[in-house]
Structure formats: structure tokens, C-alpha cells
PDB file of C-alpha atoms in Angstrom:
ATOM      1  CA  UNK X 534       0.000   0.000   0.000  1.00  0.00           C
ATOM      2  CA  UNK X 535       1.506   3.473  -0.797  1.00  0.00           C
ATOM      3  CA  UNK X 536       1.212   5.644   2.252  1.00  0.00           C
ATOM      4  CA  UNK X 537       2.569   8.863   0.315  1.00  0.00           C
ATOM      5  CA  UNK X 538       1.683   9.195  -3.629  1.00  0.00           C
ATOM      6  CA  UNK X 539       3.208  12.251  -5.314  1.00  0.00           C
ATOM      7  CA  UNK X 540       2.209  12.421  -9.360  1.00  0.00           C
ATOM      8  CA  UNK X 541       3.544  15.272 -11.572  1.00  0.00           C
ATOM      9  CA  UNK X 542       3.690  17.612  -8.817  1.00  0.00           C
ATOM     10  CA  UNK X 543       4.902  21.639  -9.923  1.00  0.00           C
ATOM     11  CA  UNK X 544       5.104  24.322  -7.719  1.00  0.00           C
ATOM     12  CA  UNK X 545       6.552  27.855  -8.780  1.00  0.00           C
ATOM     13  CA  UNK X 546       7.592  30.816  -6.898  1.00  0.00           C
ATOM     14  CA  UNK X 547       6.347  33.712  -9.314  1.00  0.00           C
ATOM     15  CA  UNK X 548       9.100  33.032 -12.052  1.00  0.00           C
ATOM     16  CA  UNK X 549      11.283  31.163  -9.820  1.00  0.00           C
ATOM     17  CA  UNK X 550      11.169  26.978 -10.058  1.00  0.00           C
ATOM     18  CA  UNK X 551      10.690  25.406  -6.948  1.00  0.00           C
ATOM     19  CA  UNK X 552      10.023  21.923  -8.452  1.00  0.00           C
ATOM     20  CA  UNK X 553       8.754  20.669 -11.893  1.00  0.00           C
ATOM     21  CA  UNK X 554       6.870  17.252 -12.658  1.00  0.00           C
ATOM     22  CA  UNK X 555       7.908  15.270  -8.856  1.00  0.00           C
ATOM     23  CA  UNK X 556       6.782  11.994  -8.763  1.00  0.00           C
ATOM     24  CA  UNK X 557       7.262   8.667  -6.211  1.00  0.00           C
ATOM     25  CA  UNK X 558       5.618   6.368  -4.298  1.00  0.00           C
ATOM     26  CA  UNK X 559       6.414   5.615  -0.620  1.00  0.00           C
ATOM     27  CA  UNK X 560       5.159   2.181   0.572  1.00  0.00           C
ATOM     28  CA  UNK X 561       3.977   1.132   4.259  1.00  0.00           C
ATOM     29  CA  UNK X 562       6.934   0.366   6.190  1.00  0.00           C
ATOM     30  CA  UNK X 563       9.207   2.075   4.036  1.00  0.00           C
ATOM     31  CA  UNK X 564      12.062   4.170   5.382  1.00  0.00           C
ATOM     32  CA  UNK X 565      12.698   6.235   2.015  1.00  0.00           C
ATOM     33  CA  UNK X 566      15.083   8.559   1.113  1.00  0.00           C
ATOM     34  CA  UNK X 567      14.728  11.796  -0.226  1.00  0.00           C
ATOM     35  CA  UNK X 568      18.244  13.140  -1.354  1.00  0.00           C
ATOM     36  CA  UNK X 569      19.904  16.361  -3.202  1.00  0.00           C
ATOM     37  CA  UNK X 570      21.718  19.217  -2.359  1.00  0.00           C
ATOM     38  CA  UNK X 571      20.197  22.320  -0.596  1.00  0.00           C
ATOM     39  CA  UNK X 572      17.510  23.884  -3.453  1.00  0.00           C
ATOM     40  CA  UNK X 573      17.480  21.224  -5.286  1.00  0.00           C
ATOM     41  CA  UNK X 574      13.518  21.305  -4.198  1.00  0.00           C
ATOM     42  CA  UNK X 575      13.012  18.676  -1.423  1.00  0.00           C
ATOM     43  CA  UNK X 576      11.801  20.808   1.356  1.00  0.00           C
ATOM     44  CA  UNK X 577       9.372  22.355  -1.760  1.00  0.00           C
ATOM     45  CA  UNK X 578       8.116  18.939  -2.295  1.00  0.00           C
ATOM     46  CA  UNK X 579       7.611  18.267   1.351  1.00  0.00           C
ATOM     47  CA  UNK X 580       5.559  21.776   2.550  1.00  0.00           C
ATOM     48  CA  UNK X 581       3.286  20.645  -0.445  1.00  0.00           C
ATOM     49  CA  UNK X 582       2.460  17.072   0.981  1.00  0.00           C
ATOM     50  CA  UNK X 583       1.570  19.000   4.373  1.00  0.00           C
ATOM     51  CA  UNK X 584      -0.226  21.576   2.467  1.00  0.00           C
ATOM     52  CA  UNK X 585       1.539  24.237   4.103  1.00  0.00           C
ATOM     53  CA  UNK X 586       2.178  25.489   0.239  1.00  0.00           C
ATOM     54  CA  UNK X 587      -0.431  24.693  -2.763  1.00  0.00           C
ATOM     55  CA  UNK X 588       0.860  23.138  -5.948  1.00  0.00           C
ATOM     56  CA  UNK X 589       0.444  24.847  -9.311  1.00  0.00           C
ATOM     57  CA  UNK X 590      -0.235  21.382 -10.718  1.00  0.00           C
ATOM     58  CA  UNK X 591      -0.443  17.773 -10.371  1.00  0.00           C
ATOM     59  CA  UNK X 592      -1.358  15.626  -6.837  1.00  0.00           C
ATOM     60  CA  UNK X 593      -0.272  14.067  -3.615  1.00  0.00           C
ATOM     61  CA  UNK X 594      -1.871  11.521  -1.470  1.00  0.00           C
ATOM     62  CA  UNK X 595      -1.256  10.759   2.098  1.00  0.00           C
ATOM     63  CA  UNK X 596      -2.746   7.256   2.927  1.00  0.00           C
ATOM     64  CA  UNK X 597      -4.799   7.806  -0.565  1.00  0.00           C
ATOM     65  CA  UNK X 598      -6.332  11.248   0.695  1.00  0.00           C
ATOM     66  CA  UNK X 599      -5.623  13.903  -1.270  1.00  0.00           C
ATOM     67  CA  UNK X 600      -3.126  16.563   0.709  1.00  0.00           C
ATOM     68  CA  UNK X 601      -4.844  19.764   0.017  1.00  0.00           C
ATOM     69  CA  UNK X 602      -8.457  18.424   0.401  1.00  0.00           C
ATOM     70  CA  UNK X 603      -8.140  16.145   3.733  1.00  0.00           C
ATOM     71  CA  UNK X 604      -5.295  18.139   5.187  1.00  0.00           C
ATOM     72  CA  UNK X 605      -6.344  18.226   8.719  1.00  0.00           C
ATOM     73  CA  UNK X 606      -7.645  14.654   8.801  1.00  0.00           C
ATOM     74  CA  UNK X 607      -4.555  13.587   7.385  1.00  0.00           C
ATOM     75  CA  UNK X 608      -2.374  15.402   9.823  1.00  0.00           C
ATOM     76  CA  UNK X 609      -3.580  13.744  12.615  1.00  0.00           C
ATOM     77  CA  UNK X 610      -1.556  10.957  12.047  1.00  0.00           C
ATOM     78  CA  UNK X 611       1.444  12.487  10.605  1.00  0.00           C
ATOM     79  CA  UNK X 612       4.537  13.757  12.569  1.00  0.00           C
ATOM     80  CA  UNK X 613       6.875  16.409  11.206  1.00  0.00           C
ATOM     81  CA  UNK X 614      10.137  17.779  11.695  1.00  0.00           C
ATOM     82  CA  UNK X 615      11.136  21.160   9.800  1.00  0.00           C
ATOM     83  CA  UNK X 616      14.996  21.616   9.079  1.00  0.00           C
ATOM     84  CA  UNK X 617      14.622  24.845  11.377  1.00  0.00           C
ATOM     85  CA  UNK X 618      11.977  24.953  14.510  1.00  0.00           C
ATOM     86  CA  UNK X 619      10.683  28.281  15.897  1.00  0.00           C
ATOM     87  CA  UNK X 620       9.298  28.266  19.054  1.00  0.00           C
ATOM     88  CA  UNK X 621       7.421  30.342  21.739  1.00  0.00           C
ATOM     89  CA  UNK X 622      10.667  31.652  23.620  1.00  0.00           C
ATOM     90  CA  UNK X 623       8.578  32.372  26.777  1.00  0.00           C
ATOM     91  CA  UNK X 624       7.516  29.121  27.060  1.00  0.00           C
ATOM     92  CA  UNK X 625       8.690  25.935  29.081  1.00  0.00           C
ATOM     93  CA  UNK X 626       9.495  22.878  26.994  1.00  0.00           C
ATOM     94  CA  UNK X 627       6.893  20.586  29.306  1.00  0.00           C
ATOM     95  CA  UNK X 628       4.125  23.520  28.606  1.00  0.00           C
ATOM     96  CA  UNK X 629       4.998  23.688  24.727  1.00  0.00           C
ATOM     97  CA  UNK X 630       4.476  20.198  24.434  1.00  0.00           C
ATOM     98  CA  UNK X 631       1.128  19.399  26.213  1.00  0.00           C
ATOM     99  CA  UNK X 632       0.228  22.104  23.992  1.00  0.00           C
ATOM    100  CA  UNK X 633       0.962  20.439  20.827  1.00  0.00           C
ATOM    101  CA  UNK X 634      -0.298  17.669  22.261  1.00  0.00           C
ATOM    102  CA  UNK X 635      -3.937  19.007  22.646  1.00  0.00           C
ATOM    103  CA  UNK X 636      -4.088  19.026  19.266  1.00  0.00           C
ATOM    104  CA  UNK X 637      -4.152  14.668  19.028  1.00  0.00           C
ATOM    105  CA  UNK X 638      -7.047  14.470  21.682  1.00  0.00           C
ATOM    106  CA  UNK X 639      -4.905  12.007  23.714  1.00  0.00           C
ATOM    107  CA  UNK X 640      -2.738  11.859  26.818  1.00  0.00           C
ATOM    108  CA  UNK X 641       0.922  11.789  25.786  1.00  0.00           C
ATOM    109  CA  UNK X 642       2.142  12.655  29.151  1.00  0.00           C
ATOM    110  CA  UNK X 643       3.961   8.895  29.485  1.00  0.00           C
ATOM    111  CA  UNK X 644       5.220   9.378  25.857  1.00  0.00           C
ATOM    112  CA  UNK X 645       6.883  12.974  26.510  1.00  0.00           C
ATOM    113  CA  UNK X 646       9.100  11.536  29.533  1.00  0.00           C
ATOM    114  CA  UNK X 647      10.093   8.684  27.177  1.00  0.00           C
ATOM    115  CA  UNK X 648      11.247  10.595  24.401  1.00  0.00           C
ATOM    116  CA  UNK X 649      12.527  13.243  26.510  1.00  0.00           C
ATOM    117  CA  UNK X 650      14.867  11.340  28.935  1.00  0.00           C
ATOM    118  CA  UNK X 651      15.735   9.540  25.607  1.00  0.00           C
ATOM    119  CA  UNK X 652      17.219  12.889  24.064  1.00  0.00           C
ATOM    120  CA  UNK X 653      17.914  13.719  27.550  1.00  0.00           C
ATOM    121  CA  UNK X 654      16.123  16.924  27.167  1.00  0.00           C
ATOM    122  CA  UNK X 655      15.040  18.802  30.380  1.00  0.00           C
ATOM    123  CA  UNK X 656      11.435  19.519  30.395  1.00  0.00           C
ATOM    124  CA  UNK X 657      11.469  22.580  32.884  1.00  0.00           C
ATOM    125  CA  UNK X 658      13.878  24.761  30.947  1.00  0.00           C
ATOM    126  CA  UNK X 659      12.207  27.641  28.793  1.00  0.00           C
ATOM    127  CA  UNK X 660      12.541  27.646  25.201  1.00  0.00           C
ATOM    128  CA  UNK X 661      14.424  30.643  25.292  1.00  0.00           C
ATOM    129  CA  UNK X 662      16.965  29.181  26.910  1.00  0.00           C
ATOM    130  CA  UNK X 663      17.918  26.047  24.799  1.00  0.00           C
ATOM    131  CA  UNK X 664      20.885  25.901  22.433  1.00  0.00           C
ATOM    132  CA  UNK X 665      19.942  25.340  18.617  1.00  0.00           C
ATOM    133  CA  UNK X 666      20.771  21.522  19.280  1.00  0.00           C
ATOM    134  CA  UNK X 667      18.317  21.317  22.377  1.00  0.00           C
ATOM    135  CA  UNK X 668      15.145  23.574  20.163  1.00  0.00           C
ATOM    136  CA  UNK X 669      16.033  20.682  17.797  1.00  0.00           C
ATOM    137  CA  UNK X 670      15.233  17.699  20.668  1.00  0.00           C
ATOM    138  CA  UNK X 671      12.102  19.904  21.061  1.00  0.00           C
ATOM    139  CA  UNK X 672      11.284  19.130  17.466  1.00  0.00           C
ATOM    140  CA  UNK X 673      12.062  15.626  17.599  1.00  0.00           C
ATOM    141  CA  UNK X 674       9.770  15.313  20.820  1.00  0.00           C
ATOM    142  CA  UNK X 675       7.095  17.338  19.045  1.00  0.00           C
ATOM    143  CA  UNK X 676       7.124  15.293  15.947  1.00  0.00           C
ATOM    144  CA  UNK X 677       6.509  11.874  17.930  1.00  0.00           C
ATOM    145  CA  UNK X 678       4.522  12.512  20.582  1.00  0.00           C
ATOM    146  CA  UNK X 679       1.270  11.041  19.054  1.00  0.00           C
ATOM    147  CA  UNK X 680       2.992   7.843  17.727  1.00  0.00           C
ATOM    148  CA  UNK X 681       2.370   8.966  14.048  1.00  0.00           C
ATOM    149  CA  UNK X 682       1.629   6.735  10.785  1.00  0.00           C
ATOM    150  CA  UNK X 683       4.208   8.802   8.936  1.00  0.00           C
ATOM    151  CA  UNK X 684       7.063  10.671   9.969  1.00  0.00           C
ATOM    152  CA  UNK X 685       8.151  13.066   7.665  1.00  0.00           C
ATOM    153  CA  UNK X 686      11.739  14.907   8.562  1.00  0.00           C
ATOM    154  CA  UNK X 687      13.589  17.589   6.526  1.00  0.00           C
ATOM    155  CA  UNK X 688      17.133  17.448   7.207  1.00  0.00           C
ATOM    156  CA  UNK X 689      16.550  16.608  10.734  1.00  0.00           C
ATOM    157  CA  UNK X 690      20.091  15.728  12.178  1.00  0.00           C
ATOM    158  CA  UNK X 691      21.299  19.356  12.020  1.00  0.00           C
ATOM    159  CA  UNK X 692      21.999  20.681  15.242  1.00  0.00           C
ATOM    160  CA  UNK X 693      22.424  17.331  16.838  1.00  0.00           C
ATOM    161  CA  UNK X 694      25.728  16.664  17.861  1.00  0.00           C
ATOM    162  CA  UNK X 695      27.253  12.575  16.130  1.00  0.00           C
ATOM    163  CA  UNK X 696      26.030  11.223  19.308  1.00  0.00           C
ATOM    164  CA  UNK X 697      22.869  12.383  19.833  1.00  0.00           C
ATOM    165  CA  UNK X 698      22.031  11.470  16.084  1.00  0.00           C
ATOM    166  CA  UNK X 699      22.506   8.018  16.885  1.00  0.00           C
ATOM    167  CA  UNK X 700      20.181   8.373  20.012  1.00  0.00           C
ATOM    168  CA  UNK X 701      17.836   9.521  17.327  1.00  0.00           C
ATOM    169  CA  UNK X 702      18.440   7.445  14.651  1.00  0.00           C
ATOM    170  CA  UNK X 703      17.575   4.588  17.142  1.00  0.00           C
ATOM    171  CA  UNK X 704      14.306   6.383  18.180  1.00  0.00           C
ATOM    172  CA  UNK X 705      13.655   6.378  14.265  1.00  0.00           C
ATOM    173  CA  UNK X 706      14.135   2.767  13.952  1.00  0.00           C
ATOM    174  CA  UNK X 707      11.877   1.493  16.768  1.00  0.00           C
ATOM    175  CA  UNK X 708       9.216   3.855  15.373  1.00  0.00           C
ATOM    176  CA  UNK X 709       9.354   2.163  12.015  1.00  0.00           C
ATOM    177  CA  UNK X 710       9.299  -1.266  13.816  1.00  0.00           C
ATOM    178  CA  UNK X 711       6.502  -0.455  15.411  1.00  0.00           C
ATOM    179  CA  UNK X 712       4.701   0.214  11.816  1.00  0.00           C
ATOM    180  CA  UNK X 713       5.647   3.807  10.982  1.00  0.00           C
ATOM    181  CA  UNK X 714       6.344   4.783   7.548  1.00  0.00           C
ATOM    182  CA  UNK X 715       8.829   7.283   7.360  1.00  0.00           C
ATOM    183  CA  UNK X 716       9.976  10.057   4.617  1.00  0.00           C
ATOM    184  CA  UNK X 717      13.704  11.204   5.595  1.00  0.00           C
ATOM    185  CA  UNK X 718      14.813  13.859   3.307  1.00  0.00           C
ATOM    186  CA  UNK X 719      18.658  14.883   3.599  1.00  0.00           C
ATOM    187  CA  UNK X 720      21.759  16.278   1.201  1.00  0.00           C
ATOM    188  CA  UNK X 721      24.043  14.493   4.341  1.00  0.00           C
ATOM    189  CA  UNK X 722      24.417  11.426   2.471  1.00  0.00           C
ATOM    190  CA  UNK X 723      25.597   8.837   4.837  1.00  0.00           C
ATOM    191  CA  UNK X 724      22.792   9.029   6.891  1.00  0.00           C
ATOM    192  CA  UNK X 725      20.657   8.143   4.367  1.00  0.00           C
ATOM    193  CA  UNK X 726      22.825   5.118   3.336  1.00  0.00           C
ATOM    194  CA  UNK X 727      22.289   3.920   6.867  1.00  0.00           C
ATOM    195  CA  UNK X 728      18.885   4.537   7.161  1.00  0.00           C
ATOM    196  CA  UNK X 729      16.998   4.271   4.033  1.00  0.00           C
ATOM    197  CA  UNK X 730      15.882   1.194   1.802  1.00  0.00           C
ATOM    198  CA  UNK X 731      15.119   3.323  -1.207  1.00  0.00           C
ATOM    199  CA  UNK X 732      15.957   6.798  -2.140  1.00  0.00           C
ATOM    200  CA  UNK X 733      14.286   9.171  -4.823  1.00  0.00           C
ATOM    201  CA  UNK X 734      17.454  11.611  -6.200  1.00  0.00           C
ATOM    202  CA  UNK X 735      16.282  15.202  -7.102  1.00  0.00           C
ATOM    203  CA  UNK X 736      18.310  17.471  -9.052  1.00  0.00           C
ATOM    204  CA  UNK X 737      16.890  21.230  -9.898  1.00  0.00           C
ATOM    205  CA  UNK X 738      13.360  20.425  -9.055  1.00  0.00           C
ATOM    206  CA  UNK X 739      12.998  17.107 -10.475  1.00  0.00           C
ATOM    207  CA  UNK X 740      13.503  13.206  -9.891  1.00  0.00           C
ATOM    208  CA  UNK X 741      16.378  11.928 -12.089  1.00  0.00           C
ATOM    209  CA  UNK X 742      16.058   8.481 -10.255  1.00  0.00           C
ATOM    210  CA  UNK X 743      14.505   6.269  -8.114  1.00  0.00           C
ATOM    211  CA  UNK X 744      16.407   3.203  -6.503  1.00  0.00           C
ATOM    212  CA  UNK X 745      17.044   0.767  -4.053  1.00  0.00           C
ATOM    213  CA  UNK X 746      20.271   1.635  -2.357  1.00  0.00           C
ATOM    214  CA  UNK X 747      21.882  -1.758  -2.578  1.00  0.00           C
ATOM    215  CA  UNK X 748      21.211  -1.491  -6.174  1.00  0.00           C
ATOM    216  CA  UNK X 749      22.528   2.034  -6.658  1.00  0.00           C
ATOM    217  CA  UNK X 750      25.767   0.131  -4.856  1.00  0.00           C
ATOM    218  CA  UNK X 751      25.968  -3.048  -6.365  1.00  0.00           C
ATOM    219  CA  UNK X 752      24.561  -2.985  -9.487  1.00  0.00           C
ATOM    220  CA  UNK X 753      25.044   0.319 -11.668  1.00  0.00           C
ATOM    221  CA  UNK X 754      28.931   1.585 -10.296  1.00  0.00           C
ATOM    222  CA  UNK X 755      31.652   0.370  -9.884  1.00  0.00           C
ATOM    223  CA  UNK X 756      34.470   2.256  -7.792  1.00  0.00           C
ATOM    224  CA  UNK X 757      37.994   1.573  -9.596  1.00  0.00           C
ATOM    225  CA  UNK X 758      41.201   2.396  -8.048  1.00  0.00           C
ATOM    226  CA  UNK X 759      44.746   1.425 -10.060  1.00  0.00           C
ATOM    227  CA  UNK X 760      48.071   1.826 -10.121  1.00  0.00           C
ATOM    228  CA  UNK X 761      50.280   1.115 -13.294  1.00  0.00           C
ATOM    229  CA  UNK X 762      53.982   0.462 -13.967  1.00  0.00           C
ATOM    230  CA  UNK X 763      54.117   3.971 -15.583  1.00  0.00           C
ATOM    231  CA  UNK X 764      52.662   7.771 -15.445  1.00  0.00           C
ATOM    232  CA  UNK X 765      48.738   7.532 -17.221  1.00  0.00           C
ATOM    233  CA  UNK X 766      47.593   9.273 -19.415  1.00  0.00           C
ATOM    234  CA  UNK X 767      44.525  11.265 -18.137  1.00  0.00           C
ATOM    235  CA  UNK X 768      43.011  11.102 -21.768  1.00  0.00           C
ATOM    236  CA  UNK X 769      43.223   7.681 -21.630  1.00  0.00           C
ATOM    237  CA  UNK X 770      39.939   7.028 -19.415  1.00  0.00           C
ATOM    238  CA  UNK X 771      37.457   9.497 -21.763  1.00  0.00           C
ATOM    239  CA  UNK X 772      35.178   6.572 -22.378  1.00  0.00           C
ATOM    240  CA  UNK X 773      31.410   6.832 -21.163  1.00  0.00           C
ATOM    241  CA  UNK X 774      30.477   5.493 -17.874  1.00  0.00           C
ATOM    242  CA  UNK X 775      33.723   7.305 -16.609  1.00  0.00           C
ATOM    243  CA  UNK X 776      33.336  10.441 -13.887  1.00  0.00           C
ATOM    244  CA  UNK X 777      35.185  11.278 -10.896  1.00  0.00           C
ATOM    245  CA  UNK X 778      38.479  10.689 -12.424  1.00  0.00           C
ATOM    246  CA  UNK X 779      41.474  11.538 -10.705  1.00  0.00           C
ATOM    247  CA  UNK X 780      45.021  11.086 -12.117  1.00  0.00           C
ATOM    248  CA  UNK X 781      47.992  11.613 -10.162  1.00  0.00           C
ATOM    249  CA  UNK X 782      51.076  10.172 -11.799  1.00  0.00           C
ATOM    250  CA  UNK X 783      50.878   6.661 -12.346  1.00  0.00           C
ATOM    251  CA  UNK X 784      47.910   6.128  -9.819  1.00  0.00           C
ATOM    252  CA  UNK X 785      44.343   6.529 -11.079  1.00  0.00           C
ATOM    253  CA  UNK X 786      40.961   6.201  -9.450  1.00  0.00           C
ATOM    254  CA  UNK X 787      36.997   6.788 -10.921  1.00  0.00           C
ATOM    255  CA  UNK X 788      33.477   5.710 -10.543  1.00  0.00           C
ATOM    256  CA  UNK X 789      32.593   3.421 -13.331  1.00  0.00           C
ATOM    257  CA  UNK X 790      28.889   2.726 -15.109  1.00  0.00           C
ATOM    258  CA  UNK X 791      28.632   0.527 -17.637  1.00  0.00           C
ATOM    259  CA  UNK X 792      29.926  -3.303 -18.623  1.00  0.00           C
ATOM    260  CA  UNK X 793      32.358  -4.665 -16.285  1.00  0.00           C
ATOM    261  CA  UNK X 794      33.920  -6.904 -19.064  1.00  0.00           C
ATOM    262  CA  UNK X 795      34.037  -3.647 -21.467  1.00  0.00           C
ATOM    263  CA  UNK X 796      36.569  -2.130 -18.584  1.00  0.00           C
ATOM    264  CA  UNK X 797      38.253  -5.151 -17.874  1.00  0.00           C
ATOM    265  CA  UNK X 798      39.228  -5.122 -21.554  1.00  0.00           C
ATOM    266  CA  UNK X 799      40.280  -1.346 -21.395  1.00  0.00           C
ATOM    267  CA  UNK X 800      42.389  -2.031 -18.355  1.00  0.00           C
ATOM    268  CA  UNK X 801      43.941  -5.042 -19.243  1.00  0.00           C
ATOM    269  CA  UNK X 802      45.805  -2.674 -22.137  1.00  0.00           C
ATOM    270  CA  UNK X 803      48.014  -0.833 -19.235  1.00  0.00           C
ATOM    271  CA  UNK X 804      50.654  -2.419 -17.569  1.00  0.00           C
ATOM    272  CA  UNK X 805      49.172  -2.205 -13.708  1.00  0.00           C
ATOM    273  CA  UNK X 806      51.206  -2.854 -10.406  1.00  0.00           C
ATOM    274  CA  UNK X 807      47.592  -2.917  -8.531  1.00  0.00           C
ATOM    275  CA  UNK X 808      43.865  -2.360  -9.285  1.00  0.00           C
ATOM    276  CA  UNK X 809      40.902  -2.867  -7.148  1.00  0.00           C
ATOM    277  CA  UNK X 810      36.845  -2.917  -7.977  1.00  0.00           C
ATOM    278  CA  UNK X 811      34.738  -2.313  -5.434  1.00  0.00           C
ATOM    279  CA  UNK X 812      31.608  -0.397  -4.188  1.00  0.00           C
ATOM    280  CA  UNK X 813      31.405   3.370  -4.296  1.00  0.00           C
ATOM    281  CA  UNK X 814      29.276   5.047  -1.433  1.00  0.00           C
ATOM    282  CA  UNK X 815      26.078   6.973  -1.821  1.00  0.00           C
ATOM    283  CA  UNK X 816      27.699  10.337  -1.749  1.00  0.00           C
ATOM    284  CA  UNK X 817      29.967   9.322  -4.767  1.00  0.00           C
ATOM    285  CA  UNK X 818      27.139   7.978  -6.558  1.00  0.00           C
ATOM    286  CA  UNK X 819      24.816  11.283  -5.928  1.00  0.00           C
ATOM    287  CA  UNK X 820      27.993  13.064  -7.163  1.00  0.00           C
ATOM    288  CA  UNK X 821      28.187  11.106 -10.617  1.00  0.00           C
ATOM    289  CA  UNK X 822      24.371  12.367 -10.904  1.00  0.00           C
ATOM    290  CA  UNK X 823      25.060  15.910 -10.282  1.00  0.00           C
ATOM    291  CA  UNK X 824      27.813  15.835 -12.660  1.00  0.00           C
TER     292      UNK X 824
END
């Protein structure tokens, strides 16, 4: 069943593109990706799902509802967690989230002390006086408190010191064993290697692919490091399927797409002391896109 379902989705900013003709699919269960660089138009995409922005064309579903239409039903059972949080700087972090928590109809006085003395976050301090890291915590808390169907984060790991990321990475992961579906949109690669089963790529406003990331690792690129008898020539590895190449003397190393016989044969024409094939990561992969 596709909990999120995003078809030919626009959205401009008077002349200025925000994004042009989105579409995916997220499925129940999923923990999916959502990767490019900063404008690249995720957090576009994502403020039109909530209908916190209207779309100039196409549609989104959230468990088959449509996300303008059934936008307060639907957010009932969605939690969400901006890149930046702006709070009530008067207000003390226990106060600020009973408050949010009026909103569900339920008591989540048990879940607040969970999540909080998981993010060790002290519920008696005012807003006003928590570092950027701590308003962040705040967020998290605020985005889980009613045990959501979908969790839908925008870059949220900035702020958080390595630590604390894993603390909430961990958080993520029971969530989604418990049955949460989760959207985790990031240009911090790694974590999305870690995380994610699939990932959608955007690049200026639209997808240019949708993937597994095992596949995206193991099936399509190859990472290729060598090291010949001799200088190389640089000129020597203008084939296609060739990008990140870097050439220093007689050592050579470059993400590979293509036929792994086809290289084989290509290499086997230099004299090599060393070569090795292996896996590139995500980020080099996103990098071969964006080039």
C-alpha cells in the first residue's frame, strides 16, 4: 500500500522553479530517502504534501487522501520535523508540548518523559533558553509525541551533535518497527545510506532516479582504483560510464557505469602494479548524478 503518492507535482515561486513534474511512491513500512543538495527542491516537495504550500499542478496523497483536500484529517496521524523549529521563547518545553499535544485528543504525558529522557532533554527549561541543538530535541519530541503513521523529517540531524544522532536514529528505527512509515529527506548522504531502503534523487526540481540503495551500490557503479607500472595518461579514461576521475602520476581512481567486461578489456591494455573494484558510497554515486 503506498502511504505517500506524489504524481507530476509543480510548484513555482512567481518566475522562480521550486520543483517541476515530482513523482514517487512511498510504501507502508518504508524508510525512504529523499536526497539532493540544498535547493534542489526537497523541502518544496515536502511543505506541499503538508499543504503548508499549494501546488500549481499535479497531486499528492497521504494514505490515498488527497493533501490539500483532507489536510487536517490527514495530519492527525502524521509527525513532522522542519529543518529549522521556531518556538514560543517564553515558554517551558513541558508547557509547549502538552500544547501540541492538545491538538491529538490524547494523553501523551507517558510518551513525553520517554522521548525526553531519551534525548535527555530537560522539560522545565524555557525555550528561550535552549541551544539550537536542544530547540532541535524539542522538534524531535514534538514530531513523535502522538505515535504517528508517517514521519516526515527535513534534514533533521542538524543541530544534533554525532552522538545524539545516533540516540535519534535509534528512536527512528523502533518507530518504524513499530509500523511507521517514514519520509527522511537529507543532502548528508551517509545518513541516508544507513537509514533508508530506497531513495528518490532530485536534481533542480525534479527526480532523475529512483532506486534501491543496494542497487545504486551493487549494481550500476563500480568504484575503480589502479596503479600502473608507468605515469597515465589522463586522456586515456574518456570513455562513457567514466566520472570522478582523478590522475595523479601513475595512480588513477573513478566511478565506473557501464559493462564490467568492457573495462576489464580497457584495463587489461596498461601495464598495472595494482587495481581494485569495489563499491562506491552513496555520496559518490549522488555526485556522478550531479555531474
Amino acid at each position: 500500500m503506498a502511504i505517500i503518492e506524489i504524481k507530476n507535482l509543480k510548484k513555482y515561486y512567481g518566475r522562480s522553479r521550486g520543483i517541476e513534474d515530482v513523482s514517487f511512491t512511498v510504501e507502508e513500512g518504508e524508510i525512504f530517502g529523499f536526497i539532493g543538495p540544498n535547493g534542489a527542491g526537497k523541502s518544496t516537495t515536502i511543505r506541499t504534501l503538508l499543504a503548508l504550500i499549494f501546488p500549481a499542478s499535479g497531486s499528492a496523497t497521504i494514505f490515498g487522501k488527497d493533501c490539500i483536500r483532507y489536510a487536517k484529517e490527514i495530519a492527525m496521524d502524521v509527525g513532522y520535523l522542519p529543518s529549522e523549529v521556531f518556538y514560543y521563547d517564553n515558554m517551558r518545553v513541558i508547557d509547549l508540548l502538552k500544547y501540541s499535544a492538545s491538538f491529538y485528543g490524547k494523553d501523551c504525558g507517558k510518551r513525553i518523559k520517554e522521548l525526553a529522557g531519551a534525548l535527555g532533554l530537560d522539560l522545565r527549561k524555557k525555550i528561550d533558553d535552549l541551544s539550537f541543538g536542544n530547540k532541535k530535541k524539542v522538534g524531535i519530541v514534538q514530531g513523535l509525541i502522538h505515535e504517528p503513521k508517517l514521519i516526515i523529517l527535513d534534514e533533521p540531524s542538524i543541530g544534533l551533535d554525532p552522538l545524539m544522532q545516533r540516540t535519534f536514529f535509534d528512536l527512528l528505527g523502533e518507530e518504524n518497527k513499530k509500523g511507521a512509515t517514514i519520509l527522511f529527506s537529507s543532502h548528508i548522504l551517509s545518513e541516508v545510506q544507513k537509514l533508508c531502503g530506497r531513495v528518490a534523487i532530485i536534481k533542480e526540481g525534479r527526480i532523475i532516479n529512483i532506486d534501491t540503495i543496494s542497487s545504486l551500490q551493487e549494481n550500476s557503479y563500480k568504484k575503480i582504483a589502479l596503479e600502473a607500472a608507468a605515469d597515465v595518461d589522463k586522456a586515456y579514461f574518456s570513455f562513457d560510464g567514466v566520472t570522478s576521475l582523478d590522475v595523479k602520476g601513475s595512480t588513477a581512481s573513478f566511478i565506473y557505469k557501464g559493462s564490467v567486461n568492457a573495462i576489464l578489456r580497457k584495463l587489461s591494455a596498461l601495464e598495472l602494479i595494482n587495481v581494485s573494484i569495489g563499491e562506491p558510497d552513496l555520496e559518490e554515486i549522488f555526485m556522478h548524478y550531479y555531474r
